[in-house]
PDB file of C-alpha atoms in Angstrom:
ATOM      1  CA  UNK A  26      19.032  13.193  -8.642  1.00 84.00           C
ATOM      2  CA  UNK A  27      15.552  11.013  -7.989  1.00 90.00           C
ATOM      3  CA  UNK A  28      15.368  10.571  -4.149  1.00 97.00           C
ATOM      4  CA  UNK A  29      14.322   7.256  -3.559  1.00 98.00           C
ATOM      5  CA  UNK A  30      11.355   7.031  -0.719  1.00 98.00           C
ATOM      6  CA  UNK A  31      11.331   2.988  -0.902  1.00 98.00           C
ATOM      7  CA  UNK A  32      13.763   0.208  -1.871  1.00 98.00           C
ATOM      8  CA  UNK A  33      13.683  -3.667  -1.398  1.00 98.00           C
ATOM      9  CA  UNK A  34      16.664  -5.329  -1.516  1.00 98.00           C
ATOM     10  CA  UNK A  35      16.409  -9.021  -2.788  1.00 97.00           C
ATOM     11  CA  UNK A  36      13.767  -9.932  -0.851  1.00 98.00           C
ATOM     12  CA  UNK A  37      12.749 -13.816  -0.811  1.00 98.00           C
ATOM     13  CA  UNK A  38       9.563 -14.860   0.648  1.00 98.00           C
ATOM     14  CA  UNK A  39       9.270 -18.307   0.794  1.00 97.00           C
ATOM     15  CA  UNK A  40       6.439 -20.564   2.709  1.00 96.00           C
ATOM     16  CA  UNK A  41       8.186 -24.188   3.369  1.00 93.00           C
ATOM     17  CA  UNK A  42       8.923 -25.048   0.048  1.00 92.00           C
ATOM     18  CA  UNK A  43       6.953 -22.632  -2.375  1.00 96.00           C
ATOM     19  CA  UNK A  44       8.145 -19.326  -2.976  1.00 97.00           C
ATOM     20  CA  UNK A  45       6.160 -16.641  -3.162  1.00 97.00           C
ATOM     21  CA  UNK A  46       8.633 -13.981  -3.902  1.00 98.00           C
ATOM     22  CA  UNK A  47      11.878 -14.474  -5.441  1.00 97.00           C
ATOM     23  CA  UNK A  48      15.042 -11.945  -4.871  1.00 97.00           C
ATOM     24  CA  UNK A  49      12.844  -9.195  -5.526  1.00 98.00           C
ATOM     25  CA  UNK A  50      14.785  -5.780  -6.036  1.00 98.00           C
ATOM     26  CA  UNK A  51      13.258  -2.297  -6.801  1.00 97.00           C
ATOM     27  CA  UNK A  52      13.077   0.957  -6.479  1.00 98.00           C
ATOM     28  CA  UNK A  53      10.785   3.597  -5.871  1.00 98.00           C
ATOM     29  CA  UNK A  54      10.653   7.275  -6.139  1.00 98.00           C
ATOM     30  CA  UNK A  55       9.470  10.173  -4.881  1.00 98.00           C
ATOM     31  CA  UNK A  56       6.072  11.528  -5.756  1.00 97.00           C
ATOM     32  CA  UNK A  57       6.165   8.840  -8.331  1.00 97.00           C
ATOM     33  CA  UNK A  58       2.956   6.146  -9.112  1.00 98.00           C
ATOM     34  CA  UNK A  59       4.850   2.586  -9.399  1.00 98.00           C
ATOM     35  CA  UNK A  60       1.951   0.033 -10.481  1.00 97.00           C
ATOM     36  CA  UNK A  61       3.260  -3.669  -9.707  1.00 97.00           C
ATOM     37  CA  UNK A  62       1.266  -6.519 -12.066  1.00 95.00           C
ATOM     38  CA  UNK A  63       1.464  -9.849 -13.162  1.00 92.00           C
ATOM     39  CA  UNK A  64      -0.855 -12.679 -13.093  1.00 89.00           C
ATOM     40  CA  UNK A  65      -3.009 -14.113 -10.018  1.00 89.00           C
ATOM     41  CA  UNK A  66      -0.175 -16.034  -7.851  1.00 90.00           C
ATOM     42  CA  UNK A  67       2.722 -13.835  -9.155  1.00 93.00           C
ATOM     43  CA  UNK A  68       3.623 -12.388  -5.519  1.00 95.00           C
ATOM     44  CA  UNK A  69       2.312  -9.397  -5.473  1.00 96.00           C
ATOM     45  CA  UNK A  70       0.226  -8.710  -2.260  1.00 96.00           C
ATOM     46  CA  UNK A  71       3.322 -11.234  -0.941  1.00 97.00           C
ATOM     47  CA  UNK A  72       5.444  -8.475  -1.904  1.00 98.00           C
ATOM     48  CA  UNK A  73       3.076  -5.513  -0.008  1.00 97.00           C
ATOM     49  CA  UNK A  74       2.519  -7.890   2.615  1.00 97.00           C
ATOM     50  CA  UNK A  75       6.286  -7.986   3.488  1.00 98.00           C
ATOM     51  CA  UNK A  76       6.733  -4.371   3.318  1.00 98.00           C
ATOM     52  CA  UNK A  77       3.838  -3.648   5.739  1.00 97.00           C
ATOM     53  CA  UNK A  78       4.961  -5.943   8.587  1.00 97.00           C
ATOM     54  CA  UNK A  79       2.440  -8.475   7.810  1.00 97.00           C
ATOM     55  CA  UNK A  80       5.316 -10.842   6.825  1.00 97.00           C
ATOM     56  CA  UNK A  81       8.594 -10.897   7.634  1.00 97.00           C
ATOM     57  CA  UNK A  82      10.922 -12.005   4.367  1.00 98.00           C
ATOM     58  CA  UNK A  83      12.720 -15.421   4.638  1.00 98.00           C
ATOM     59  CA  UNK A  84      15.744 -13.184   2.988  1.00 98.00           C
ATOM     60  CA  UNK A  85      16.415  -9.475   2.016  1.00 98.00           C
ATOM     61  CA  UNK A  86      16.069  -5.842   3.497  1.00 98.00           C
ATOM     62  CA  UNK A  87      13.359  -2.734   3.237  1.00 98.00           C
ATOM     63  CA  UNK A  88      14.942   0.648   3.171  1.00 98.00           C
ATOM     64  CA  UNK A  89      11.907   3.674   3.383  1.00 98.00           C
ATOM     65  CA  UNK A  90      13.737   7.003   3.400  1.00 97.00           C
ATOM     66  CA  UNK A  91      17.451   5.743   3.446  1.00 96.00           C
ATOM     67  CA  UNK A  92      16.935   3.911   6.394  1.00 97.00           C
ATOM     68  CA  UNK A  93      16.588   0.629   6.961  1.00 98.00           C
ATOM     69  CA  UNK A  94      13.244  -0.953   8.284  1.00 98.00           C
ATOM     70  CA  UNK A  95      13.320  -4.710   7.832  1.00 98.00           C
ATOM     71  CA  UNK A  96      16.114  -7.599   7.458  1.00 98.00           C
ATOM     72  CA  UNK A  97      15.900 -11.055   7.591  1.00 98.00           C
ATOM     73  CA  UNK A  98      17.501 -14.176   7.013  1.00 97.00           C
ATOM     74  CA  UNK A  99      16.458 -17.987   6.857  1.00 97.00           C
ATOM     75  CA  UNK A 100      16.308 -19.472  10.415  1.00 94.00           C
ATOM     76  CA  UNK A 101      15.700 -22.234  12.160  1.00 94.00           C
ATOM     77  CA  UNK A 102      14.146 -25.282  10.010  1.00 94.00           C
ATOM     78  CA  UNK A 103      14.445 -22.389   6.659  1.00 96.00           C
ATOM     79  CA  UNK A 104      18.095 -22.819   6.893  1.00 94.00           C
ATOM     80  CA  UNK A 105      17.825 -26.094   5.186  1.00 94.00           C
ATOM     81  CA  UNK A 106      14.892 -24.931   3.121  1.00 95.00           C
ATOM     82  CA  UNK A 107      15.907 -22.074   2.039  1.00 97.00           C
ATOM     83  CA  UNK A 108      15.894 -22.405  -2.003  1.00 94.00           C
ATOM     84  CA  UNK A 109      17.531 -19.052  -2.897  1.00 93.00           C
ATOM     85  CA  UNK A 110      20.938 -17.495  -3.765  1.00 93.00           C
ATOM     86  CA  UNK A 111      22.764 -18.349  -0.542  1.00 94.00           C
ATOM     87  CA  UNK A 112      25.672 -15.699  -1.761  1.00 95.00           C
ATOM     88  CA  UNK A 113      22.603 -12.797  -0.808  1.00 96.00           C
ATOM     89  CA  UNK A 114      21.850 -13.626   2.414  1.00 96.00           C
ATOM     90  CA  UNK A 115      21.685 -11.035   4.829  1.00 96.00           C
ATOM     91  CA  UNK A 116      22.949 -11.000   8.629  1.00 94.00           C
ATOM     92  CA  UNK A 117      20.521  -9.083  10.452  1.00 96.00           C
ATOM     93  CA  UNK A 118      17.234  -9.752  11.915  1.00 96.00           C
ATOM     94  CA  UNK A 119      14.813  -6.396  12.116  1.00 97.00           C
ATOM     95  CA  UNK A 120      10.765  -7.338  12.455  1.00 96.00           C
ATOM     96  CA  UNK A 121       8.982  -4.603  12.629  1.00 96.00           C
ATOM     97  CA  UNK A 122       5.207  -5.137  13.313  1.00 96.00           C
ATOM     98  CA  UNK A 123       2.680  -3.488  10.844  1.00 95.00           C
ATOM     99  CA  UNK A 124       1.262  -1.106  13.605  1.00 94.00           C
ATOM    100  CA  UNK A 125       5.287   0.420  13.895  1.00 95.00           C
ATOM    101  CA  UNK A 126       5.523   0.444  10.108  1.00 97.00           C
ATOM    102  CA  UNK A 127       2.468   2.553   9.675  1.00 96.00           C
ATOM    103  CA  UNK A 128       3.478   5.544  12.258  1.00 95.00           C
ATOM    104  CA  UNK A 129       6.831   5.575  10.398  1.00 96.00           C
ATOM    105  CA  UNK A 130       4.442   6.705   6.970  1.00 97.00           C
ATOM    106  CA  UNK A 131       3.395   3.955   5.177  1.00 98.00           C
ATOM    107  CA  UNK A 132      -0.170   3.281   4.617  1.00 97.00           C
ATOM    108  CA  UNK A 133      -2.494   0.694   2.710  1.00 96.00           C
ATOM    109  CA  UNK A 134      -5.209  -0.395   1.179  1.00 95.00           C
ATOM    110  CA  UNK A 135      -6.339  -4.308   0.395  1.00 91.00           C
ATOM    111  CA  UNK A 136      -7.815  -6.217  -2.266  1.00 86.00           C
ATOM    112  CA  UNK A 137     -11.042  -7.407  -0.073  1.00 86.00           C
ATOM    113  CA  UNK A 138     -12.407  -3.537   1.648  1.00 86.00           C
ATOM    114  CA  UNK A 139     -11.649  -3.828   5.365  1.00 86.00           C
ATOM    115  CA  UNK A 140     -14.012  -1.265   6.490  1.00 91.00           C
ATOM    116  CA  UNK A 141     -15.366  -1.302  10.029  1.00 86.00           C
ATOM    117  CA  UNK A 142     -18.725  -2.242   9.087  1.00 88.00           C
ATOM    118  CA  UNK A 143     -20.531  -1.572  12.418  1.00 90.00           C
ATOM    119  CA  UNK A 144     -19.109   2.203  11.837  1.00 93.00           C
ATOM    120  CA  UNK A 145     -20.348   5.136  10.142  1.00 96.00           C
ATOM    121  CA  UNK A 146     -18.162   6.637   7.706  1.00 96.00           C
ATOM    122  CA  UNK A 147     -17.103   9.636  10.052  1.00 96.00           C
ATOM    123  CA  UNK A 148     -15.470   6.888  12.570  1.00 95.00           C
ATOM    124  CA  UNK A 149     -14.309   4.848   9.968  1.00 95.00           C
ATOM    125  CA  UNK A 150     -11.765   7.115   9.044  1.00 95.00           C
ATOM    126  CA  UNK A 151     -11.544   9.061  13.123  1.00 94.00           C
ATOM    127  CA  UNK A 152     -10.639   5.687  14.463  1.00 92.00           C
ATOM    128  CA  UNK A 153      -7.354   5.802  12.061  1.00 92.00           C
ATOM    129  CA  UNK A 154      -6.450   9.030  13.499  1.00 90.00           C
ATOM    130  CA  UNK A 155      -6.098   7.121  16.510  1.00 82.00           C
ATOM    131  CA  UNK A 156      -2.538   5.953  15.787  1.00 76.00           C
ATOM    132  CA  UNK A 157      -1.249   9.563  16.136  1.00 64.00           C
ATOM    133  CA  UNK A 158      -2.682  10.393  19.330  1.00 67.00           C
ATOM    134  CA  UNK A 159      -0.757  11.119  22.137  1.00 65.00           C
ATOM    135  CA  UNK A 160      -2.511  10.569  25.152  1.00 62.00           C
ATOM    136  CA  UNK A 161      -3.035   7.701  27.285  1.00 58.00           C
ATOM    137  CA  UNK A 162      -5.419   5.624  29.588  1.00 56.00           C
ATOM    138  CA  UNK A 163      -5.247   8.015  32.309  1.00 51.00           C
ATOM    139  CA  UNK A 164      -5.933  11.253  30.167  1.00 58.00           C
ATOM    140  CA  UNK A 165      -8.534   9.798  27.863  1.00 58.00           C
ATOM    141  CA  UNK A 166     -10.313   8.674  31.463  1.00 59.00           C
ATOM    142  CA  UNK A 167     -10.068  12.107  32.381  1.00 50.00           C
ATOM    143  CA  UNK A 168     -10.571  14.032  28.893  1.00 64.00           C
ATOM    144  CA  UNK A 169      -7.184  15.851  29.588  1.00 58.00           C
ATOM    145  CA  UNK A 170      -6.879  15.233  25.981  1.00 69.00           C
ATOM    146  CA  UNK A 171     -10.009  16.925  25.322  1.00 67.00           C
ATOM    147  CA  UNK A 172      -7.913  19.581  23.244  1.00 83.00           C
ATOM    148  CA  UNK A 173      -6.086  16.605  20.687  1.00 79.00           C
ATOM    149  CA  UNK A 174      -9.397  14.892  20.187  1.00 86.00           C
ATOM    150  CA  UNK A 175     -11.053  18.249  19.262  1.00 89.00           C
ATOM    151  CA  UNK A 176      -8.648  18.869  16.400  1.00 89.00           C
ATOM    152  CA  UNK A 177      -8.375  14.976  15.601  1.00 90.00           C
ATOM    153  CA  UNK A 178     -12.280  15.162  14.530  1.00 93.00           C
ATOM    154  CA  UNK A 179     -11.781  18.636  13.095  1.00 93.00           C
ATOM    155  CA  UNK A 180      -9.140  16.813  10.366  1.00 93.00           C
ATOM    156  CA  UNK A 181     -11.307  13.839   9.830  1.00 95.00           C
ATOM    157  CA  UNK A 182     -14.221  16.649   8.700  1.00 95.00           C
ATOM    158  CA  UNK A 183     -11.753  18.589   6.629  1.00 94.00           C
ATOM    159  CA  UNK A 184     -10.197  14.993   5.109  1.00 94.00           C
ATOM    160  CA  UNK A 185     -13.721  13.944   4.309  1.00 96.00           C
ATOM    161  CA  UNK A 186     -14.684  17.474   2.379  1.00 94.00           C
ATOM    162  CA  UNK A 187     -11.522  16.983   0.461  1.00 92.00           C
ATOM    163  CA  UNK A 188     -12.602  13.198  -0.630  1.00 92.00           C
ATOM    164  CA  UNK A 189     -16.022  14.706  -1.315  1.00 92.00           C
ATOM    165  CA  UNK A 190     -17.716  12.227   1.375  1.00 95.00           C
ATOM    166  CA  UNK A 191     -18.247  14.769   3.675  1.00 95.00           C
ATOM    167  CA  UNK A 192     -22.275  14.287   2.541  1.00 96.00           C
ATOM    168  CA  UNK A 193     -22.526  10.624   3.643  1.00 96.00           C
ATOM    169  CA  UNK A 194     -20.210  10.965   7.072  1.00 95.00           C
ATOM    170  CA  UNK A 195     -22.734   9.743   9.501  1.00 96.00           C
ATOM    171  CA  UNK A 196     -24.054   6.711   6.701  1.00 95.00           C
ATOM    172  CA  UNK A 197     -23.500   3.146   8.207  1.00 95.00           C
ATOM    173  CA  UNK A 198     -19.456   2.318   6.048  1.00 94.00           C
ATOM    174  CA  UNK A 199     -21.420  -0.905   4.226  1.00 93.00           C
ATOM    175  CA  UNK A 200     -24.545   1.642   2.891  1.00 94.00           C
ATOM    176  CA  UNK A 201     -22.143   3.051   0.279  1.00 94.00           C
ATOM    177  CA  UNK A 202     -21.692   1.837  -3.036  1.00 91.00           C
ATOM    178  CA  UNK A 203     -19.070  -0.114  -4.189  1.00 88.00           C
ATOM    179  CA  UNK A 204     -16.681   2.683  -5.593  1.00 88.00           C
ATOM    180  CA  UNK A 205     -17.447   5.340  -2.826  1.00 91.00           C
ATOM    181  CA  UNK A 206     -16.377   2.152   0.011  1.00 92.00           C
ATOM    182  CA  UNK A 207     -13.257   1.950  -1.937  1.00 91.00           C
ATOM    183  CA  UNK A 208     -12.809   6.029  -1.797  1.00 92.00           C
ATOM    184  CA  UNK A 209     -13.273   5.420   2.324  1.00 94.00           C
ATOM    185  CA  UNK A 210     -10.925   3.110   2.721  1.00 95.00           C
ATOM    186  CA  UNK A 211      -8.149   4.942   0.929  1.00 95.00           C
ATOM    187  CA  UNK A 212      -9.471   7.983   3.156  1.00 95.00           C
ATOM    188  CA  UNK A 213      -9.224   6.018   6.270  1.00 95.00           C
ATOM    189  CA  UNK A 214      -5.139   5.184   5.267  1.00 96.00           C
ATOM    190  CA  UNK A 215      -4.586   9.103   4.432  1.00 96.00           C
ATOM    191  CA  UNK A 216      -5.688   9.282   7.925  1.00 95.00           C
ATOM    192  CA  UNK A 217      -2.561   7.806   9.477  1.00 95.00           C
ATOM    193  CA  UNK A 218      -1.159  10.829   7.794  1.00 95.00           C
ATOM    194  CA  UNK A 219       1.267   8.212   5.139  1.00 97.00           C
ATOM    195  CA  UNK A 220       3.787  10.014   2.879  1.00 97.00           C
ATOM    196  CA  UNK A 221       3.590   6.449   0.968  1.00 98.00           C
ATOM    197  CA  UNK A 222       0.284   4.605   0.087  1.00 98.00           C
ATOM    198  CA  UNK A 223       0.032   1.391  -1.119  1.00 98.00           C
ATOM    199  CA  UNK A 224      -2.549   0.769  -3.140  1.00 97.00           C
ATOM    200  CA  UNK A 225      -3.943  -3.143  -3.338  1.00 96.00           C
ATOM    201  CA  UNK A 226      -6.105  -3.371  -6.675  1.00 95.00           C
ATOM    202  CA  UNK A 227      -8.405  -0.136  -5.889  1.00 94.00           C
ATOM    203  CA  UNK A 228     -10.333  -1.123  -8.992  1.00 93.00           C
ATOM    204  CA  UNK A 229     -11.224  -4.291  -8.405  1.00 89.00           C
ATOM    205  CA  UNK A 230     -14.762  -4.670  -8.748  1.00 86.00           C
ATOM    206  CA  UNK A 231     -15.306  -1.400 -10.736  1.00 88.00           C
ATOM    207  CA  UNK A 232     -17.057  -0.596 -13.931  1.00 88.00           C
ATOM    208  CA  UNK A 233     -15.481   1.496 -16.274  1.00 89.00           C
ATOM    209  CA  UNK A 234     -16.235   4.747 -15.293  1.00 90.00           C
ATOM    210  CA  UNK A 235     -16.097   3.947 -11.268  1.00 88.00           C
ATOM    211  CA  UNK A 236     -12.669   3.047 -13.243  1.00 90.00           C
ATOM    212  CA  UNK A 237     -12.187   6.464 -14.714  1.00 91.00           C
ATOM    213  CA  UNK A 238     -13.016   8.130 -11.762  1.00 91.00           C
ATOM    214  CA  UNK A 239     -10.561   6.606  -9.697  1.00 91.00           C
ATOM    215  CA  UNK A 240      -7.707   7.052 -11.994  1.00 93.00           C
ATOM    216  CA  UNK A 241      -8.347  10.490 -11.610  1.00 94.00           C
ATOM    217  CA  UNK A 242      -8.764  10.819  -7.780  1.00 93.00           C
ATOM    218  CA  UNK A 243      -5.250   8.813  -7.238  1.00 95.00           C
ATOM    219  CA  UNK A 244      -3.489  12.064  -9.481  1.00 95.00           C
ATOM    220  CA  UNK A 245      -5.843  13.992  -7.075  1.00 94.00           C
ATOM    221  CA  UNK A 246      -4.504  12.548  -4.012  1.00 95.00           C
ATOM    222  CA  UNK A 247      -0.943  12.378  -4.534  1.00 96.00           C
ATOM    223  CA  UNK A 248      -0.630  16.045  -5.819  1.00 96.00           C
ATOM    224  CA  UNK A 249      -3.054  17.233  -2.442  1.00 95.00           C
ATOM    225  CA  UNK A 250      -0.919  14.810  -0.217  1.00 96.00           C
ATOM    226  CA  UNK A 251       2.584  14.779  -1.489  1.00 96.00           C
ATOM    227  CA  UNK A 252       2.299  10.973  -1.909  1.00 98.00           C
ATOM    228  CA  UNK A 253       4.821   8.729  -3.412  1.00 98.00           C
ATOM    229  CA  UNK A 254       2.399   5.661  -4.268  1.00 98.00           C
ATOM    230  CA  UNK A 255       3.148   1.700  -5.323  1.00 98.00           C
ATOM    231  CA  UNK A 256      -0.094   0.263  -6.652  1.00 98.00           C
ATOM    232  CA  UNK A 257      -1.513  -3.489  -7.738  1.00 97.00           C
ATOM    233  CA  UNK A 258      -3.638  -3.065 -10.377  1.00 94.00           C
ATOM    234  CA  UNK A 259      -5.294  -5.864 -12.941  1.00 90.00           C
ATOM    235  CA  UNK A 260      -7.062  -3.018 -14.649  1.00 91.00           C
ATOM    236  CA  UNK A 261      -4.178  -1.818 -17.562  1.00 90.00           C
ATOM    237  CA  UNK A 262      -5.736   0.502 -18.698  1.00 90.00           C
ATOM    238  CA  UNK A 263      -5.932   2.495 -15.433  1.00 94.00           C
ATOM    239  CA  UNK A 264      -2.129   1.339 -15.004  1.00 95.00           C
ATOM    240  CA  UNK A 265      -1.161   2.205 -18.254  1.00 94.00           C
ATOM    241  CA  UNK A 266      -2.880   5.831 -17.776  1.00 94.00           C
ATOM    242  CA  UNK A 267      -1.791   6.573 -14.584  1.00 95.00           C
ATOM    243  CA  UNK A 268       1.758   4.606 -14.008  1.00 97.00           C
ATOM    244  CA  UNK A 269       5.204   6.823 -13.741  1.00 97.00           C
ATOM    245  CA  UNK A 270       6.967   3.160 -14.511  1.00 98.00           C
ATOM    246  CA  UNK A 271       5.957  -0.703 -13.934  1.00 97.00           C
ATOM    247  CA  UNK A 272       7.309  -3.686 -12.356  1.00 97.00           C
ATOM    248  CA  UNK A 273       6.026  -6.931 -13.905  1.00 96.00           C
ATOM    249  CA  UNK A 274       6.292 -10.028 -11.301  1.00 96.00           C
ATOM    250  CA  UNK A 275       5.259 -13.862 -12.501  1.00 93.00           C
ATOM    251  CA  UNK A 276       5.913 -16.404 -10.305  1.00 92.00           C
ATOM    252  CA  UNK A 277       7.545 -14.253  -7.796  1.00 94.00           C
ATOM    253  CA  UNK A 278      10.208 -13.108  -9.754  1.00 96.00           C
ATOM    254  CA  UNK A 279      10.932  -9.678 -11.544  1.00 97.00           C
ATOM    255  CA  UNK A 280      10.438 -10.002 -15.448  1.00 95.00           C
ATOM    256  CA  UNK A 281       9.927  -6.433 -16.247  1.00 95.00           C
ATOM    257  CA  UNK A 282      10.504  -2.925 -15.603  1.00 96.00           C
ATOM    258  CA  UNK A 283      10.235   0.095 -17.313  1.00 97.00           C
ATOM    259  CA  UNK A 284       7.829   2.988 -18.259  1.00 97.00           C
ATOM    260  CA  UNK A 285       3.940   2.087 -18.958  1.00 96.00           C
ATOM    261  CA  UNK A 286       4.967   2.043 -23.485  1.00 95.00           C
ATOM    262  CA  UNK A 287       8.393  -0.455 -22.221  1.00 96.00           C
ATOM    263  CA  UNK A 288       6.583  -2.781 -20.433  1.00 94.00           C
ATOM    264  CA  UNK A 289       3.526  -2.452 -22.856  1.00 90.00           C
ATOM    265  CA  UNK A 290       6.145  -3.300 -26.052  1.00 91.00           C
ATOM    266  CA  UNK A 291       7.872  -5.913 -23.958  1.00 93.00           C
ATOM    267  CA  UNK A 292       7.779  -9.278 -25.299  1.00 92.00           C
ATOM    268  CA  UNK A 293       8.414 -11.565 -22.034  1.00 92.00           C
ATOM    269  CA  UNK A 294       5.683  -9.358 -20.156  1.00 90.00           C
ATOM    270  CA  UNK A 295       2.964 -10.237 -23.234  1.00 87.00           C
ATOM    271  CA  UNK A 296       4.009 -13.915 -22.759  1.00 85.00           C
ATOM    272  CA  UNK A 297       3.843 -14.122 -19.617  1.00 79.00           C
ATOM    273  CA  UNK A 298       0.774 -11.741 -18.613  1.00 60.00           C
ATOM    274  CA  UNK A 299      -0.808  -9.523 -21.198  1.00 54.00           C
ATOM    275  CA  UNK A 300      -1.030 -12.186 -23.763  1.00 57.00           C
ATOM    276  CA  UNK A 301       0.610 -13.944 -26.486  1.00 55.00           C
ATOM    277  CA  UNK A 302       0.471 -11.734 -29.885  1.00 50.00           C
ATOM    278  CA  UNK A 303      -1.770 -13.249 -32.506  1.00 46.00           C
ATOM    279  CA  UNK A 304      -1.157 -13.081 -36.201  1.00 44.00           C
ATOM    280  CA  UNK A 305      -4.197 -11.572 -38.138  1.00 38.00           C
TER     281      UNK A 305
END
């Protein structure tokens, strides 16, 4: 039997009266690469956004390994708003913030790099470590953490080999090209040590064989790191190359899902996002 790492249980994300995400259910599995698509407004980084902490969901639940992680319902002025099924609304109110979420394992990247730019590549990706340090004001004052801090920047070196930017670790973040600032930023999220990485279209920006090249450091990284990974992606053919199945989102809603050949054959999903079919 699959074990499922993540599940969200119709979630509704709605901002006054536009919803962004519509009783969204799925799955995910472990070890697996889940790509999410659709077009430009469909709800995806909604979607991540709510499973991070960023936003709490006006409606639905997060499980991450069989337990539960976030709930909400509509409140206050939503109550009245509130434009979905009213026979799935939950009862419990568990807000997380994104900080909490990311010590529990879940890591991410976003669609605009958020590198620290005053920072060299080294402390890009140190500074991330950060979240699983145990000391505190008085022992950092004193360096009676001296011993935690040694092997923190001992991981970051060995982290950086692995990612093969071990050559450019003490290079100002913003000096990099394009595809190798992308490569930091997923090495800065593998630094919070994540079993699950979401991915918020790594591509973007790319040229086809920055393209290639990524496509084959993700299989890289989730065989190195055990990773289960959910991805946005605009790019098919990296999702179609690299995807274990697909969800297909337009207009916040779930249209789709299936293995990359499904979704690729499906009718609704060339309709609504990969194109109406043209007679010759």
């Amino acid at each position: 039997m699959k074990e499922t790492v993540l599940s969200m249980n119709n979630v509704t994300m709605q901002f006054g009266g536009v919803v962004a995400v519509n009783d969204l259910s799925l799955e995910i599995y472990k070890n697996e690469i889940v790509s999410l698509i659709g077009p430009n407004g469909a709800g995806k980084t909604t979607a991540f956004n709510v499973i991070t902490g960023v936003y709490a969901p006006t409606n639905g639940s997060v499980y991450f390994n069989g337990n539960k992680i976030i709930e909400n319902y509509p409140r206050g002025k939503m109550k009245h708003l509130y434009s979905g099924d009213r026979t799935k609304i939950c009862n419990e109110h568990l807000e997380p913030t994104p900080d909490k979420i990311t010590k529990l394992g879940i890591a991410r990247t976003f669609q605009n790099i958020r590198l620290w730019k005053s920072q060299s590549v080294f402390d890009n990706v140190l500074i991330a470590k950060h979240l699983r340090r145990s000391s505190n004001v008085f022992s950092a004052t004193f360096r009676l953490n001296w011993k935690e801090e040694k092997r923190q920047r001992e991981e970051t070196e060995h982290l950086l080999d692995i990612l093969d930017l071990s050559d450019v670790k003490n290079d100002l973040c913003t000096s990099l090209p394009y595809g190798r600032q992308r490569r930091l930023e997923i090495a800065r999220a593998l630094a919070t040590e994540p079993s699950f990485l979401l991915l918020d279209e790594p591509a973007a920006g790319m040229n086809p064989q920055e393209t290639e090249e990524l496509t084959e450091f993700i299989n890289k990284i989730r065989t190195q790191f055990n990773l289960t990974i959910l991805m946005i992606e605009h790019h098919m053919d990296l999702v179609m190359d690299i995807s274990d199945r697909i969800y297909v989102l337009n207009f916040g809603a779930l249209i789709a899902k299936g293995t990359p050949q499904e979704v690729q054959n499906n009718p609704v999903v060339i309709s609504a996002y990969l194109g109406e079919e043209k007679n010759a």
